[in-house]
């Protein structure tokens, strides 16, 4: 029997890798690595602060805090006193020019904050993390009285832990952070 000569089988040509696809893949891996370590660093910092403030909240009675109270006063010009004569409602904010004047004289921002209007005065409460503040304006004389109370770093961090008097942006941050903590805990990221 006659056999046909055998030809050596050629190996299949290996497809050339697409350089653009490889570059894109490498870029995404680098981005993932960067996002991973940044999210881990933020989470670690947040968890440490959350744990420390959890301890300070549990032992709040044994942590001594000495509040620092700062009083300031000023007087409204006559033109601005007139703008306090007729409030739109009992909880309306003080007029913007009055708020600007207060900010420049006593350093408190009362703009847009609800005020308590009575016959003789306007009172604006300005709670804040780790302290408190208020401003009062005599509607007849224009005398401005203000007080700022600071209770220290432990109180400040405890209020951040609770989200007390921190505003909408901080509330969103702690909710998103809590969501990421749950995600990282359940998935092991």
CSV table of C-alpha atoms in Angstrom, one decimal:
chain,number,residue,atom,x,y,z
A,1,UNK,CA,0.0,0.0,0.0
A,2,UNK,CA,1.3,3.2,-1.0
A,3,UNK,CA,1.0,6.0,1.6
A,4,UNK,CA,0.8,9.6,0.9
A,5,UNK,CA,3.5,11.7,2.3
A,6,UNK,CA,2.5,13.3,5.5
A,7,UNK,CA,2.8,17.0,6.0
A,8,UNK,CA,3.6,18.4,9.3
A,9,UNK,CA,0.6,20.1,10.8
A,10,UNK,CA,1.1,23.7,11.2
A,11,UNK,CA,0.4,25.2,14.5
A,12,UNK,CA,-2.6,27.5,14.6
A,13,UNK,CA,-1.4,31.1,14.4
A,14,UNK,CA,-1.8,32.7,17.7
A,15,UNK,CA,-4.1,35.8,17.6
A,16,UNK,CA,-2.2,39.0,18.2
A,17,UNK,CA,-3.4,40.6,21.3
A,18,UNK,CA,-5.3,43.8,20.7
A,19,UNK,CA,-3.0,46.5,22.3
A,20,UNK,CA,-5.8,49.0,22.8
A,21,UNK,CA,-7.9,46.4,24.6
A,22,UNK,CA,-5.0,45.4,26.8
A,23,UNK,CA,-4.3,49.1,27.7
A,24,UNK,CA,-7.9,49.6,28.6
A,25,UNK,CA,-7.9,46.5,30.8
A,26,UNK,CA,-4.7,47.7,32.5
A,27,UNK,CA,-6.2,51.2,33.1
A,28,UNK,CA,-9.3,49.7,34.7
A,29,UNK,CA,-7.2,47.4,37.0
A,30,UNK,CA,-5.2,50.4,38.1
A,31,UNK,CA,-8.4,52.4,38.8
A,32,UNK,CA,-9.9,49.5,40.7
A,33,UNK,CA,-6.7,49.3,42.8
A,34,UNK,CA,-6.8,53.0,43.5
A,35,UNK,CA,-10.4,53.0,44.4
A,36,UNK,CA,-9.9,50.0,46.6
A,37,UNK,CA,-7.1,51.5,48.7
A,38,UNK,CA,-8.8,54.9,49.0
A,39,UNK,CA,-12.1,53.4,50.1
A,40,UNK,CA,-10.2,51.2,52.5
A,41,UNK,CA,-8.4,54.2,54.0
A,42,UNK,CA,-11.6,56.2,54.4
A,43,UNK,CA,-13.3,53.2,55.9
A,44,UNK,CA,-10.5,52.5,58.3
A,45,UNK,CA,-10.4,56.1,59.5
A,46,UNK,CA,-14.1,56.3,59.9
A,47,UNK,CA,-14.3,53.0,61.8
A,48,UNK,CA,-11.5,54.0,64.2
A,49,UNK,CA,-13.3,57.3,64.9
A,50,UNK,CA,-16.6,55.5,65.2
A,51,UNK,CA,-15.1,53.0,67.7
A,52,UNK,CA,-13.3,55.6,69.7
A,53,UNK,CA,-16.4,57.8,70.0
A,54,UNK,CA,-18.5,54.7,70.9
A,55,UNK,CA,-16.2,54.3,73.9
A,56,UNK,CA,-16.3,58.0,74.8
A,57,UNK,CA,-20.1,57.9,74.6
A,58,UNK,CA,-20.3,54.9,76.9
A,59,UNK,CA,-18.2,56.7,79.5
A,60,UNK,CA,-19.5,60.2,79.0
A,61,UNK,CA,-20.2,60.7,82.7
A,62,UNK,CA,-16.6,60.0,83.6
A,63,UNK,CA,-15.0,62.4,81.0
A,64,UNK,CA,-14.7,65.9,82.4
A,65,UNK,CA,-15.5,68.7,79.9
A,66,UNK,CA,-15.1,72.3,80.8
A,67,UNK,CA,-17.3,74.4,78.5
A,68,UNK,CA,-15.9,77.6,77.2
A,69,UNK,CA,-18.4,80.4,76.9
A,70,UNK,CA,-17.8,83.5,74.7
A,71,UNK,CA,-20.2,86.4,74.9
A,72,UNK,CA,-20.3,89.2,72.3
A,73,UNK,CA,-22.5,92.2,71.7
A,74,UNK,CA,-23.1,94.9,69.2
A,75,UNK,CA,-25.8,97.3,68.1
A,76,UNK,CA,-27.8,97.4,64.9
A,77,UNK,CA,-27.9,100.7,62.9
A,78,UNK,CA,-31.3,102.5,62.9
A,79,UNK,CA,-32.0,101.5,59.3
A,80,UNK,CA,-31.7,97.8,60.2
A,81,UNK,CA,-33.8,98.1,63.4
A,82,UNK,CA,-36.7,99.3,61.3
A,83,UNK,CA,-36.5,96.0,59.3
A,84,UNK,CA,-37.4,94.1,62.5
A,85,UNK,CA,-40.6,96.0,63.1
A,86,UNK,CA,-43.0,93.6,61.2
A,87,UNK,CA,-42.0,90.0,61.0
A,88,UNK,CA,-43.7,87.9,58.3
A,89,UNK,CA,-44.4,85.1,60.8
A,90,UNK,CA,-43.4,84.0,64.3
A,91,UNK,CA,-40.7,81.7,63.1
A,92,UNK,CA,-39.4,83.6,60.0
A,93,UNK,CA,-35.7,84.1,59.6
A,94,UNK,CA,-34.3,87.5,60.3
A,95,UNK,CA,-33.8,89.7,57.2
A,96,UNK,CA,-30.7,89.0,55.2
A,97,UNK,CA,-29.1,92.5,55.8
A,98,UNK,CA,-29.5,92.0,59.5
A,99,UNK,CA,-28.0,88.5,59.3
A,100,UNK,CA,-25.0,89.9,57.4
A,101,UNK,CA,-24.5,92.7,60.0
A,102,UNK,CA,-24.6,90.1,62.8
A,103,UNK,CA,-22.1,87.9,61.0
A,104,UNK,CA,-19.7,90.9,60.6
A,105,UNK,CA,-20.1,92.1,64.2
A,106,UNK,CA,-20.4,88.9,66.4
A,107,UNK,CA,-19.2,86.2,64.0
A,108,UNK,CA,-22.4,84.1,63.9
A,109,UNK,CA,-24.2,83.1,60.8
A,110,UNK,CA,-27.9,83.5,61.4
A,111,UNK,CA,-28.9,83.8,57.7
A,112,UNK,CA,-31.9,81.6,56.8
A,113,UNK,CA,-32.2,80.1,60.3
A,114,UNK,CA,-35.6,80.1,61.9
A,115,UNK,CA,-36.0,82.9,64.5
A,116,UNK,CA,-38.3,83.2,67.5
A,117,UNK,CA,-40.1,86.6,67.3
A,118,UNK,CA,-41.6,88.1,70.4
A,119,UNK,CA,-42.8,91.6,71.1
A,120,UNK,CA,-39.5,92.7,72.5
A,121,UNK,CA,-36.8,90.6,70.8
A,122,UNK,CA,-35.8,88.2,68.1
A,123,UNK,CA,-33.9,85.0,69.2
A,124,UNK,CA,-32.0,82.7,66.9
A,125,UNK,CA,-30.8,79.4,68.2
A,126,UNK,CA,-27.6,78.1,66.5
A,127,UNK,CA,-26.8,74.6,67.8
A,128,UNK,CA,-23.6,73.0,66.5
A,129,UNK,CA,-21.6,69.8,67.1
A,130,UNK,CA,-19.7,70.1,70.4
A,131,UNK,CA,-21.4,73.2,71.5
A,132,UNK,CA,-24.1,75.7,71.2
A,133,UNK,CA,-24.7,79.3,70.1
A,134,UNK,CA,-27.4,81.8,70.0
A,135,UNK,CA,-28.1,85.5,69.1
A,136,UNK,CA,-30.7,87.8,70.5
A,137,UNK,CA,-31.7,91.2,69.1
A,138,UNK,CA,-33.7,93.8,71.0
A,139,UNK,CA,-36.3,94.9,68.5
A,140,UNK,CA,-36.6,98.4,70.0
A,141,UNK,CA,-33.0,99.4,70.8
A,142,UNK,CA,-31.2,97.1,68.3
A,143,UNK,CA,-28.9,95.7,71.0
A,144,UNK,CA,-27.4,92.4,69.9
A,145,UNK,CA,-26.3,89.8,72.4
A,146,UNK,CA,-24.7,86.5,71.5
A,147,UNK,CA,-23.2,83.5,73.2
A,148,UNK,CA,-21.0,80.7,71.9
A,149,UNK,CA,-20.4,77.6,74.0
A,150,UNK,CA,-17.7,75.1,73.1
A,151,UNK,CA,-17.5,71.8,75.0
A,152,UNK,CA,-14.3,70.4,73.6
A,153,UNK,CA,-13.1,67.8,71.1
A,154,UNK,CA,-14.6,64.8,72.8
A,155,UNK,CA,-18.1,66.4,72.7
A,156,UNK,CA,-17.5,67.5,69.1
A,157,UNK,CA,-16.6,64.0,68.0
A,158,UNK,CA,-19.5,62.5,70.0
A,159,UNK,CA,-21.9,64.8,68.3
A,160,UNK,CA,-20.5,63.8,64.9
A,161,UNK,CA,-20.9,60.1,65.9
A,162,UNK,CA,-24.6,60.8,66.6
A,163,UNK,CA,-25.1,63.2,63.7
A,164,UNK,CA,-26.4,65.8,66.2
A,165,UNK,CA,-26.6,69.4,64.9
A,166,UNK,CA,-24.4,68.5,61.9
A,167,UNK,CA,-26.6,69.3,58.9
A,168,UNK,CA,-27.8,67.4,55.9
A,169,UNK,CA,-24.4,66.9,54.2
A,170,UNK,CA,-23.0,65.1,57.3
A,171,UNK,CA,-26.2,63.1,57.7
A,172,UNK,CA,-25.8,61.8,54.1
A,173,UNK,CA,-22.1,61.1,54.7
A,174,UNK,CA,-22.7,58.9,57.8
A,175,UNK,CA,-25.6,57.1,56.0
A,176,UNK,CA,-23.4,56.3,53.0
A,177,UNK,CA,-20.5,55.4,55.2
A,178,UNK,CA,-22.7,53.0,57.2
A,179,UNK,CA,-23.9,51.4,53.9
A,180,UNK,CA,-20.3,50.9,52.7
A,181,UNK,CA,-19.4,49.3,56.1
A,182,UNK,CA,-22.3,46.9,55.6
A,183,UNK,CA,-21.2,46.2,52.1
A,184,UNK,CA,-17.5,45.7,53.1
A,185,UNK,CA,-18.5,43.5,56.0
A,186,UNK,CA,-20.8,41.2,54.0
A,187,UNK,CA,-18.6,40.9,50.9
A,188,UNK,CA,-15.1,41.0,52.5
A,189,UNK,CA,-14.0,43.8,50.2
